């Protein structure tokens, strides 16, 4: 039997077919158009996302010559926080989805913070008041057109993150559900009670009738309509992309951590059944929920990692994708002193500054594209160190002699970047031999949900092998470079 994974990401939607040992059999991807209607505003077309989901799921089965009857289950993983509202009767979205990168509700978050409610919100959700999360996006959508709020309160509209939307469409409207990891990213979910919070629903003005049922990561999410994929397939696994990658990397024990480098970068540290509170403005989030029991993680979110390479391709006219940006970076002058702080849509953890904007500092007359390219890679490494230093404060016990940062995602394909990451963070890096661990994690959750795996440990044993890269060079040199990075961050902060 096979496991089918749908990885609905920020810039693409991908279907990957795995065998029951977690080995990829075939894959197919479809790019996703980005819409930028204004400064700091990012939107997606939810109907395009569903169409692409069907296309890649059906296409990957055809590419592998596998029939739906040979697939034990589908696992779904998705870009988190991105939210859409749609008509319960017609299935038509009321507008575009607001993407996790969207910053238009920063004033609303600031107004709530001024009311002194952030401490209470953090106590319930583990999150901070930031437009990154779904709640203020939902409220904005309901206020964007006359009558939407009244229709929502009357139960005529539904809402959800991309997992919920795709499940609802794949099941023909039979299932309106999400999993605990995605729910934990909305600012509406009490991660301790494991339920939507009436207190938060009132605070953010979101009607409960809009929201999906919250389920385990390995659970019964119904089955796809037969006509969509040529036969009904059970949906048995769901997790937000970063929690899915945590499973795909086998980080199921307290103290294990991973970083995924895609459009952004997300570093998660498993803290087991303890919902650790952060003193360093990191997030406490649900790492997974199985059998009704939740485990937790500390998380740091970087908004721009691989997106900085994409900016060089599209904004500075460097052809050839990330590989050519790396080739340029390798030609940079040693000690060039150029720093890129890629706050194109604000700064994430541990700064949480939605009004910060990008800066390119330290340029001289002989600065060229190679130096800027190198600075783009350095930015990903230094932002990762920001998160690691914060996690050392919150969970020092996790940083023993055997500690390792497991990495995956597009940028991890580069051994050169992974070595730079180890050098700049002063921490060993475990580079996954198979980088699509986000999709793999969803498949493993689906395998648990359909009984192919008996336990989470059985599922995690399918994780890819890693190559360990140890820090090179002098620690003092890395510390000096990091200090220069921190000075650059202070210069582009909105309160700087």
Short mmCIF file of C-alpha atoms in Angstrom, two decimals:
data_model
loop_
_atom_site.label_atom_id
_atom_site.label_comp_id
_atom_site.label_asym_id
_atom_site.label_seq_id
_atom_site.Cartn_x
_atom_site.Cartn_y
_atom_site.Cartn_z
CA UNK A 1 0.00 0.00 0.00
CA UNK A 2 1.00 3.62 -0.60
CA UNK A 3 0.60 6.89 1.30
CA UNK A 4 -0.28 10.06 -0.61
CA UNK A 5 0.79 13.45 0.69
CA UNK A 6 -0.56 16.87 -0.26
CA UNK A 7 1.86 19.64 0.64
CA UNK A 8 0.01 22.92 0.12
CA UNK A 9 2.72 25.55 0.50
CA UNK A 10 3.10 29.28 0.11
CA UNK A 11 4.56 29.29 -3.40
CA UNK A 12 3.48 25.89 -4.69
CA UNK A 13 1.23 22.90 -4.14
CA UNK A 14 2.87 19.49 -4.32
CA UNK A 15 1.65 15.92 -4.35
CA UNK A 16 4.08 13.19 -3.29
CA UNK A 17 3.44 9.45 -3.26
CA UNK A 18 5.34 7.39 -0.68
CA UNK A 19 5.58 3.67 -0.14
CA UNK A 20 4.83 2.24 3.30
CA UNK A 21 8.50 2.69 4.31
CA UNK A 22 8.38 6.44 3.69
CA UNK A 23 10.33 6.31 0.42
CA UNK A 24 9.22 8.71 -2.32
CA UNK A 25 7.76 6.99 -5.37
CA UNK A 26 6.70 10.01 -7.43
CA UNK A 27 6.00 13.71 -7.04
CA UNK A 28 4.32 16.54 -8.93
CA UNK A 29 4.18 20.24 -8.18
CA UNK A 30 2.17 23.24 -9.32
CA UNK A 31 3.27 26.87 -8.74
CA UNK A 32 0.95 29.21 -6.86
CA UNK A 33 0.45 32.80 -7.96
CA UNK A 34 1.15 35.46 -5.35
CA UNK A 35 -1.02 38.59 -5.21
CA UNK A 36 0.35 41.81 -3.68
CA UNK A 37 -2.46 44.40 -3.68
CA UNK A 38 -0.61 46.81 -1.37
CA UNK A 39 2.41 47.35 0.84
CA UNK A 40 2.71 44.39 3.21
CA UNK A 41 -0.39 42.73 1.71
CA UNK A 42 -0.19 39.16 0.38
CA UNK A 43 -3.12 37.14 -0.97
CA UNK A 44 -3.84 33.76 -2.56
CA UNK A 45 -6.70 32.51 -4.71
CA UNK A 46 -8.27 29.66 -2.71
CA UNK A 47 -9.96 28.20 -5.79
CA UNK A 48 -6.59 28.06 -7.53
CA UNK A 49 -5.23 26.21 -4.50
CA UNK A 50 -7.98 23.60 -4.62
CA UNK A 51 -7.66 23.15 -8.37
CA UNK A 52 -3.91 22.66 -8.01
CA UNK A 53 -4.46 20.21 -5.15
CA UNK A 54 -6.65 17.98 -7.28
CA UNK A 55 -4.27 18.32 -10.22
CA UNK A 56 -1.17 17.22 -8.32
CA UNK A 57 -2.89 14.42 -6.39
CA UNK A 58 -4.42 12.96 -9.52
CA UNK A 59 -1.29 13.62 -11.56
CA UNK A 60 1.12 11.95 -9.16
CA UNK A 61 -1.03 8.81 -9.10
CA UNK A 62 -0.97 8.76 -12.90
CA UNK A 63 2.77 9.36 -13.00
CA UNK A 64 3.35 6.41 -10.65
CA UNK A 65 0.76 4.16 -12.31
CA UNK A 66 -1.00 3.70 -8.95
CA UNK A 67 -4.77 3.48 -8.57
CA UNK A 68 -6.70 5.09 -5.69
CA UNK A 69 -7.50 1.64 -4.34
CA UNK A 70 -3.77 1.09 -3.73
CA UNK A 71 -3.49 4.18 -1.52
CA UNK A 72 -4.04 3.55 2.18
CA UNK A 73 -4.60 7.21 3.03
CA UNK A 74 -3.89 10.84 2.24
CA UNK A 75 -1.98 13.13 4.58
CA UNK A 76 -2.37 16.89 4.22
CA UNK A 77 0.11 19.55 5.30
CA UNK A 78 -0.27 23.24 4.62
CA UNK A 79 0.97 26.78 4.94
CA UNK A 80 -0.28 27.80 8.36
CA UNK A 81 -2.16 30.96 9.41
CA UNK A 82 -3.30 31.67 5.82
CA UNK A 83 -7.08 31.89 6.08
CA UNK A 84 -10.10 32.01 3.77
CA UNK A 85 -13.84 32.51 4.26
CA UNK A 86 -16.39 30.89 1.97
CA UNK A 87 -20.10 30.42 1.41
CA UNK A 88 -21.35 27.24 3.10
CA UNK A 89 -23.94 26.64 0.36
CA UNK A 90 -22.04 27.46 -2.83
CA UNK A 91 -18.48 26.77 -1.74
CA UNK A 92 -17.35 30.08 -3.24
CA UNK A 93 -14.80 32.15 -1.30
CA UNK A 94 -15.99 35.63 -0.35
CA UNK A 95 -12.59 36.95 -1.42
CA UNK A 96 -8.96 35.95 -1.66
CA UNK A 97 -7.22 34.17 1.19
CA UNK A 98 -5.04 36.37 3.38
CA UNK A 99 -1.56 34.81 3.55
CA UNK A 100 0.48 34.36 6.73
CA UNK A 101 2.90 37.01 5.41
CA UNK A 102 0.12 39.63 5.18
CA UNK A 103 0.67 42.57 7.55
CA UNK A 104 -2.44 44.69 6.92
CA UNK A 105 -3.85 44.08 10.40
CA UNK A 106 -0.79 45.41 12.23
CA UNK A 107 -2.76 48.47 13.49
CA UNK A 108 -5.45 46.23 14.98
CA UNK A 109 -2.79 44.17 16.76
CA UNK A 110 -1.16 47.31 18.08
CA UNK A 111 -4.52 48.60 19.35
CA UNK A 112 -5.15 45.35 21.21
CA UNK A 113 -1.65 45.45 22.65
CA UNK A 114 -2.30 48.98 23.88
CA UNK A 115 -5.34 47.65 25.75
CA UNK A 116 -3.00 45.41 27.73
CA UNK A 117 -4.47 42.08 26.62
CA UNK A 118 -1.37 40.46 25.10
CA UNK A 119 -0.32 38.74 28.32
CA UNK A 120 -3.69 37.02 28.58
CA UNK A 121 -3.68 36.09 24.89
CA UNK A 122 -0.22 34.57 25.24
CA UNK A 123 -1.24 32.63 28.34
CA UNK A 124 -4.09 30.96 26.42
CA UNK A 125 -2.52 30.52 22.98
CA UNK A 126 1.25 30.59 23.42
CA UNK A 127 1.31 33.26 20.69
CA UNK A 128 1.86 37.00 20.47
CA UNK A 129 -0.39 39.71 19.12
CA UNK A 130 0.86 39.85 15.55
CA UNK A 131 -0.83 40.07 12.12
CA UNK A 132 1.03 36.87 11.22
CA UNK A 133 -1.71 34.84 12.90
CA UNK A 134 -5.22 34.17 11.63
CA UNK A 135 -7.59 35.89 14.05
CA UNK A 136 -7.19 39.51 12.97
CA UNK A 137 -7.16 38.37 9.33
CA UNK A 138 -10.53 36.69 9.85
CA UNK A 139 -11.97 39.79 11.48
CA UNK A 140 -10.64 41.93 8.64
CA UNK A 141 -12.29 39.71 6.01
CA UNK A 142 -15.65 39.87 7.84
CA UNK A 143 -15.45 43.67 7.91
CA UNK A 144 -14.24 44.01 4.30
CA UNK A 145 -17.69 43.73 2.71
CA UNK A 146 -21.13 44.84 3.92
CA UNK A 147 -23.16 41.98 5.38
CA UNK A 148 -20.39 39.41 5.75
CA UNK A 149 -20.28 39.60 9.53
CA UNK A 150 -24.05 39.13 9.80
CA UNK A 151 -23.90 36.16 7.43
CA UNK A 152 -21.11 34.64 9.47
CA UNK A 153 -23.08 35.00 12.69
CA UNK A 154 -26.07 33.37 10.96
CA UNK A 155 -23.96 30.34 10.06
CA UNK A 156 -24.02 31.00 6.30
CA UNK A 157 -20.23 31.24 6.01
CA UNK A 158 -17.36 28.94 6.91
CA UNK A 159 -13.71 29.70 7.49
CA UNK A 160 -10.47 27.86 7.82
CA UNK A 161 -6.80 27.57 7.12
CA UNK A 162 -5.77 25.86 3.90
CA UNK A 163 -6.05 22.34 5.33
CA UNK A 164 -9.66 23.00 6.29
CA UNK A 165 -10.48 24.52 2.92
CA UNK A 166 -8.96 21.66 0.92
CA UNK A 167 -10.55 18.97 3.13
CA UNK A 168 -13.97 20.61 2.79
CA UNK A 169 -13.63 20.73 -0.99
CA UNK A 170 -12.14 17.24 -1.36
CA UNK A 171 -14.97 15.73 0.70
CA UNK A 172 -17.67 17.67 -1.14
CA UNK A 173 -18.46 19.76 1.93
CA UNK A 174 -18.95 16.72 4.18
CA UNK A 175 -16.09 17.57 6.57
CA UNK A 176 -15.31 20.99 8.06
CA UNK A 177 -12.33 20.24 10.28
CA UNK A 178 -8.78 21.14 11.15
CA UNK A 179 -6.14 19.60 13.34
CA UNK A 180 -4.80 20.88 16.66
CA UNK A 181 -1.51 22.15 15.16
CA UNK A 182 -3.26 24.42 12.67
CA UNK A 183 -5.82 25.51 15.25
CA UNK A 184 -2.98 26.49 17.58
CA UNK A 185 -1.83 29.11 15.03
CA UNK A 186 -5.06 31.12 14.89
CA UNK A 187 -4.95 33.12 18.18
CA UNK A 188 -8.40 31.64 18.86
CA UNK A 189 -7.42 28.25 20.31
CA UNK A 190 -6.70 27.53 23.97
CA UNK A 191 -3.71 25.20 23.68
CA UNK A 192 -4.14 24.01 27.28
CA UNK A 193 -7.88 23.23 27.08
CA UNK A 194 -7.46 22.08 23.46
CA UNK A 195 -10.59 23.93 22.32
CA UNK A 196 -11.68 27.19 20.76
CA UNK A 197 -11.75 29.88 23.44
CA UNK A 198 -14.97 31.90 23.86
CA UNK A 199 -12.90 34.61 25.51
CA UNK A 200 -10.67 34.92 22.45
CA UNK A 201 -13.57 34.67 20.01
CA UNK A 202 -15.13 37.66 21.74
CA UNK A 203 -11.86 39.58 21.82
CA UNK A 204 -11.18 39.14 18.10
CA UNK A 205 -14.86 39.34 17.07
CA UNK A 206 -14.90 35.96 15.31
CA UNK A 207 -18.19 34.00 15.39
CA UNK A 208 -17.79 30.39 16.55
CA UNK A 209 -20.14 29.25 13.76
CA UNK A 210 -17.36 30.02 11.24
CA UNK A 211 -14.84 27.66 12.74
CA UNK A 212 -14.05 24.00 12.01
CA UNK A 213 -14.00 21.05 14.39
CA UNK A 214 -10.53 20.45 15.89
CA UNK A 215 -9.19 16.90 15.54
CA UNK A 216 -6.00 14.89 16.08
CA UNK A 217 -3.13 14.87 13.58
CA UNK A 218 -3.91 11.21 12.85
CA UNK A 219 -7.68 11.01 12.60
CA UNK A 220 -10.65 10.32 10.31
CA UNK A 221 -11.13 13.35 8.04
CA UNK A 222 -13.51 11.58 5.67
CA UNK A 223 -12.76 10.53 2.10
CA UNK A 224 -12.31 12.30 -1.19
CA UNK A 225 -15.15 12.38 -3.69
CA UNK A 226 -14.68 9.50 -6.14
CA UNK A 227 -14.93 11.73 -9.19
CA UNK A 228 -12.00 13.93 -8.15
CA UNK A 229 -9.19 11.35 -8.12
CA UNK A 230 -10.80 8.39 -9.90
CA UNK A 231 -11.81 6.74 -6.64
CA UNK A 232 -12.39 7.60 -3.00
CA UNK A 233 -9.28 7.85 -0.80
CA UNK A 234 -9.39 8.22 2.98
CA UNK A 235 -7.88 11.37 4.51
CA UNK A 236 -6.24 10.28 7.76
CA UNK A 237 -3.47 12.75 8.55
CA UNK A 238 -3.31 16.55 8.90
CA UNK A 239 -0.67 18.88 10.34
CA UNK A 240 0.59 22.39 9.72
CA UNK A 241 3.72 22.44 7.62
CA UNK A 242 6.24 23.01 10.40
CA UNK A 243 4.76 20.43 12.74
CA UNK A 244 4.60 18.03 9.81
CA UNK A 245 8.30 18.60 9.17
CA UNK A 246 8.97 18.01 12.87
CA UNK A 247 7.43 14.54 12.46
CA UNK A 248 9.19 14.02 9.12
CA UNK A 249 12.52 14.74 10.82
CA UNK A 250 11.69 12.28 13.61
CA UNK A 251 11.76 14.99 16.29
CA UNK A 252 9.20 13.31 18.52
CA UNK A 253 11.21 13.42 21.77
CA UNK A 254 11.79 16.44 24.05
CA UNK A 255 14.98 18.31 23.13
CA UNK A 256 14.96 17.41 19.44
CA UNK A 257 14.78 20.34 17.03
CA UNK A 258 14.54 21.10 13.34
CA UNK A 259 14.60 24.09 11.02
CA UNK A 260 12.82 24.14 7.67
CA UNK A 261 14.08 26.57 5.02
CA UNK A 262 11.49 27.49 2.45
CA UNK A 263 10.00 30.92 1.76
CA UNK A 264 10.65 31.60 5.42
CA UNK A 265 12.38 29.54 8.09
CA UNK A 266 10.77 27.90 11.08
CA UNK A 267 12.72 26.40 13.95
CA UNK A 268 10.85 24.11 16.34
CA UNK A 269 12.15 22.58 19.57
CA UNK A 270 10.10 19.68 20.95
CA UNK A 271 9.25 20.18 24.65
CA UNK A 272 7.09 17.08 25.09
CA UNK A 273 3.86 17.40 27.09
CA UNK A 274 5.12 20.59 28.74
CA UNK A 275 3.87 23.80 27.16
CA UNK A 276 7.02 25.81 27.93
CA UNK A 277 6.58 29.54 28.40
CA UNK A 278 9.09 31.72 26.57
CA UNK A 279 10.80 34.71 28.13
CA UNK A 280 12.41 35.53 24.79
CA UNK A 281 9.29 36.20 22.71
CA UNK A 282 9.26 32.80 21.07
CA UNK A 283 6.00 30.97 20.49
CA UNK A 284 4.61 28.03 22.41
CA UNK A 285 2.70 25.90 19.96
CA UNK A 286 1.14 22.46 19.60
CA UNK A 287 3.73 20.08 18.12
CA UNK A 288 1.16 17.35 17.53
CA UNK A 289 -1.88 15.65 18.97
CA UNK A 290 -2.39 11.89 18.94
CA UNK A 291 -5.07 9.99 20.83
CA UNK A 292 -6.30 13.26 22.27
CA UNK A 293 -2.95 14.00 23.95
CA UNK A 294 -1.06 17.09 22.86
CA UNK A 295 2.68 17.62 22.77
CA UNK A 296 4.22 21.06 22.48
CA UNK A 297 7.11 22.92 20.94
CA UNK A 298 8.89 26.24 21.19
CA UNK A 299 8.91 27.90 17.79
CA UNK A 300 10.74 30.75 16.18
CA UNK A 301 9.51 32.08 12.86
CA UNK A 302 11.63 33.86 10.25
CA UNK A 303 9.53 35.52 7.58
CA UNK A 304 12.17 35.67 4.84
CA UNK A 305 14.78 32.98 4.13
CA UNK A 306 14.55 31.48 0.65
CA UNK A 307 12.38 34.44 -0.31
CA UNK A 308 15.55 36.58 -0.20
CA UNK A 309 17.02 34.43 -2.96
CA UNK A 310 13.77 34.76 -4.90
CA UNK A 311 14.02 38.54 -4.46
CA UNK A 312 17.45 38.44 -6.05
CA UNK A 313 16.03 36.46 -8.97
CA UNK A 314 12.97 38.63 -9.51
CA UNK A 315 13.98 41.99 -8.05
CA UNK A 316 17.64 42.19 -9.02
CA UNK A 317 17.40 40.20 -12.25
CA UNK A 318 19.62 37.26 -11.26
CA UNK A 319 18.53 34.30 -13.44
CA UNK A 320 18.79 30.65 -12.53
CA UNK A 321 16.98 30.39 -9.20
CA UNK A 322 18.70 29.76 -5.88
CA UNK A 323 21.54 27.81 -7.49
CA UNK A 324 22.74 30.85 -9.41
CA UNK A 325 22.42 33.06 -6.33
CA UNK A 326 24.67 30.59 -4.52
CA UNK A 327 27.15 30.58 -7.41
CA UNK A 328 27.30 34.38 -7.12
CA UNK A 329 27.70 34.23 -3.35
CA UNK A 330 30.66 31.89 -3.63
CA UNK A 331 32.46 34.63 -5.61
CA UNK A 332 31.93 37.30 -2.93
CA UNK A 333 34.98 39.11 -1.57
CA UNK A 334 36.01 37.74 1.86
CA UNK A 335 35.17 40.17 4.64
CA UNK A 336 33.00 42.31 2.35
CA UNK A 337 31.01 43.68 5.29
CA UNK A 338 27.63 43.78 3.50
CA UNK A 339 24.59 42.89 5.60
CA UNK A 340 21.09 42.26 4.26
CA UNK A 341 18.29 42.38 6.82
CA UNK A 342 15.42 41.00 4.70
CA UNK A 343 12.50 42.53 6.59
CA UNK A 344 10.40 42.87 3.43
CA UNK A 345 7.21 42.16 5.41
CA UNK A 346 8.50 42.94 8.89
CA UNK A 347 10.63 40.96 11.33
CA UNK A 348 9.49 37.72 12.95
CA UNK A 349 10.85 36.11 16.11
CA UNK A 350 12.33 37.16 18.41
CA UNK A 351 11.79 40.79 17.31
CA UNK A 352 8.14 40.76 16.23
CA UNK A 353 8.31 44.09 14.46
CA UNK A 354 5.70 44.18 11.66
CA UNK A 355 6.65 47.74 10.67
CA UNK A 356 10.35 47.06 10.15
CA UNK A 357 11.48 47.14 6.54
CA UNK A 358 14.46 45.63 4.79
CA UNK A 359 17.90 47.20 4.78
CA UNK A 360 21.09 46.61 2.80
CA UNK A 361 23.95 47.99 4.85
CA UNK A 362 27.72 48.22 4.70
CA UNK A 363 28.00 48.70 0.94
CA UNK A 364 31.03 50.33 -0.63
CA UNK A 365 31.81 51.38 -4.20
CA UNK A 366 33.06 47.89 -5.05
CA UNK A 367 30.00 46.08 -3.66
CA UNK A 368 28.38 43.95 -6.35
CA UNK A 369 25.84 41.20 -6.78
CA UNK A 370 28.19 38.51 -5.33
CA UNK A 371 28.41 40.35 -2.01
CA UNK A 372 24.65 40.94 -1.89
CA UNK A 373 24.07 37.26 -2.71
CA UNK A 374 26.35 36.17 0.10
CA UNK A 375 24.55 38.55 2.45
CA UNK A 376 21.24 36.88 1.55
CA UNK A 377 22.55 33.49 2.70
CA UNK A 378 24.21 35.05 5.76
CA UNK A 379 20.85 36.59 6.68
CA UNK A 380 19.22 33.16 6.87
CA UNK A 381 22.07 31.90 9.06
CA UNK A 382 22.05 34.89 11.41
CA UNK A 383 18.27 34.87 11.78
CA UNK A 384 18.56 31.20 12.73
CA UNK A 385 21.13 32.13 15.36
CA UNK A 386 18.68 34.74 16.71
CA UNK A 387 16.24 31.89 17.34
CA UNK A 388 18.83 29.51 18.79
CA UNK A 389 20.09 32.13 21.24
CA UNK A 390 16.51 32.78 22.35
CA UNK A 391 15.83 29.06 22.80
CA UNK A 392 18.98 28.69 24.90
CA UNK A 393 17.37 31.10 27.37
CA UNK A 394 14.03 29.25 27.45
CA UNK A 395 15.22 25.63 27.32
CA UNK A 396 18.95 25.43 28.17
CA UNK A 397 18.63 21.70 28.89
CA UNK A 398 18.05 21.06 25.17
CA UNK A 399 21.54 22.29 24.24
CA UNK A 400 23.69 19.48 25.56
CA UNK A 401 26.77 18.00 23.87
CA UNK A 402 24.64 15.88 21.52
CA UNK A 403 22.35 18.72 20.42
CA UNK A 404 21.89 18.99 16.69
CA UNK A 405 19.86 21.25 14.45
CA UNK A 406 18.18 19.04 11.83
CA UNK A 407 17.50 20.99 8.65
CA UNK A 408 15.37 20.47 5.59
CA UNK A 409 13.65 22.47 2.86
CA UNK A 410 14.94 24.04 -0.33
CA UNK A 411 18.00 25.85 1.04
CA UNK A 412 19.18 22.68 2.79
CA UNK A 413 19.96 21.18 -0.62
CA UNK A 414 23.11 23.28 -0.52
CA UNK A 415 25.91 21.70 1.52
CA UNK A 416 27.70 25.06 1.26
CA UNK A 417 24.80 26.85 2.97
CA UNK A 418 24.47 24.14 5.64
CA UNK A 419 28.15 24.53 6.49
CA UNK A 420 27.71 28.31 6.67
CA UNK A 421 24.75 27.69 8.99
CA UNK A 422 26.85 25.52 11.29
CA UNK A 423 29.68 28.06 11.28
CA UNK A 424 27.49 31.08 12.03
CA UNK A 425 25.27 29.41 14.66
CA UNK A 426 28.18 27.48 16.23
CA UNK A 427 25.95 24.42 16.34
CA UNK A 428 26.17 21.06 14.52
CA UNK A 429 23.75 20.79 11.62
CA UNK A 430 22.11 17.53 10.57
CA UNK A 431 21.29 17.82 6.88
CA UNK A 432 18.48 15.50 5.82
CA UNK A 433 19.31 13.26 2.87
CA UNK A 434 15.70 13.73 1.72
CA UNK A 435 14.57 17.33 2.02
CA UNK A 436 10.80 16.94 1.50
CA UNK A 437 10.29 16.09 5.16
CA UNK A 438 7.21 18.30 5.41
CA UNK A 439 5.33 16.11 2.94
CA UNK A 440 6.81 12.99 4.53
CA UNK A 441 5.52 14.02 7.97
CA UNK A 442 1.97 14.33 6.64
CA UNK A 443 2.27 10.88 5.08
CA UNK A 444 3.53 9.45 8.38
CA UNK A 445 0.59 10.98 10.26
CA UNK A 446 -1.73 9.45 7.65
CA UNK A 447 0.01 6.12 8.15
CA UNK A 448 -0.72 6.36 11.86
CA UNK A 449 -4.30 7.34 11.15
CA UNK A 450 -4.96 4.35 8.91
CA UNK A 451 -3.06 1.83 11.04
CA UNK A 452 0.01 1.27 8.87
CA UNK A 453 2.12 2.39 11.85
CA UNK A 454 1.29 1.31 15.39
CA UNK A 455 3.04 4.15 17.24
CA UNK A 456 4.60 7.55 16.60
CA UNK A 457 8.02 5.97 17.15
CA UNK A 458 7.27 3.42 14.42
CA UNK A 459 6.30 6.24 12.06
CA UNK A 460 9.32 8.36 12.98
CA UNK A 461 11.67 5.49 12.20
CA UNK A 462 10.97 6.25 8.52
CA UNK A 463 12.68 9.64 8.79
CA UNK A 464 15.56 10.29 6.37
CA UNK A 465 19.18 9.83 7.35
CA UNK A 466 21.17 12.98 8.03
CA UNK A 467 24.72 14.15 7.33
CA UNK A 468 26.26 15.98 10.28
CA UNK A 469 28.18 19.19 9.63
CA UNK A 470 30.20 20.56 12.53
CA UNK A 471 31.11 24.25 12.99
CA UNK A 472 34.40 25.31 11.42
CA UNK A 473 36.52 28.38 11.94
CA UNK A 474 37.04 30.42 15.09
CA UNK A 475 34.12 31.02 17.41
CA UNK A 476 35.29 34.59 17.95
CA UNK A 477 35.03 35.40 14.26
CA UNK A 478 31.46 34.07 14.15
CA UNK A 479 30.56 36.05 17.27
CA UNK A 480 31.94 39.27 15.77
CA UNK A 481 29.95 38.73 12.59
CA UNK A 482 26.83 38.08 14.65
CA UNK A 483 27.38 41.27 16.61
CA UNK A 484 27.53 43.17 13.31
CA UNK A 485 24.25 41.52 12.31
CA UNK A 486 22.58 42.66 15.54
CA UNK A 487 23.76 46.23 14.93
CA UNK A 488 22.23 46.13 11.46
CA UNK A 489 18.92 44.82 12.84
CA UNK A 490 18.82 47.67 15.34
CA UNK A 491 19.18 50.17 12.49
CA UNK A 492 16.14 48.94 10.53
CA UNK A 493 13.81 48.36 13.48
CA UNK A 494 10.73 50.57 13.42
CA UNK A 495 11.54 51.76 16.94
CA UNK A 496 15.24 52.19 16.17
#
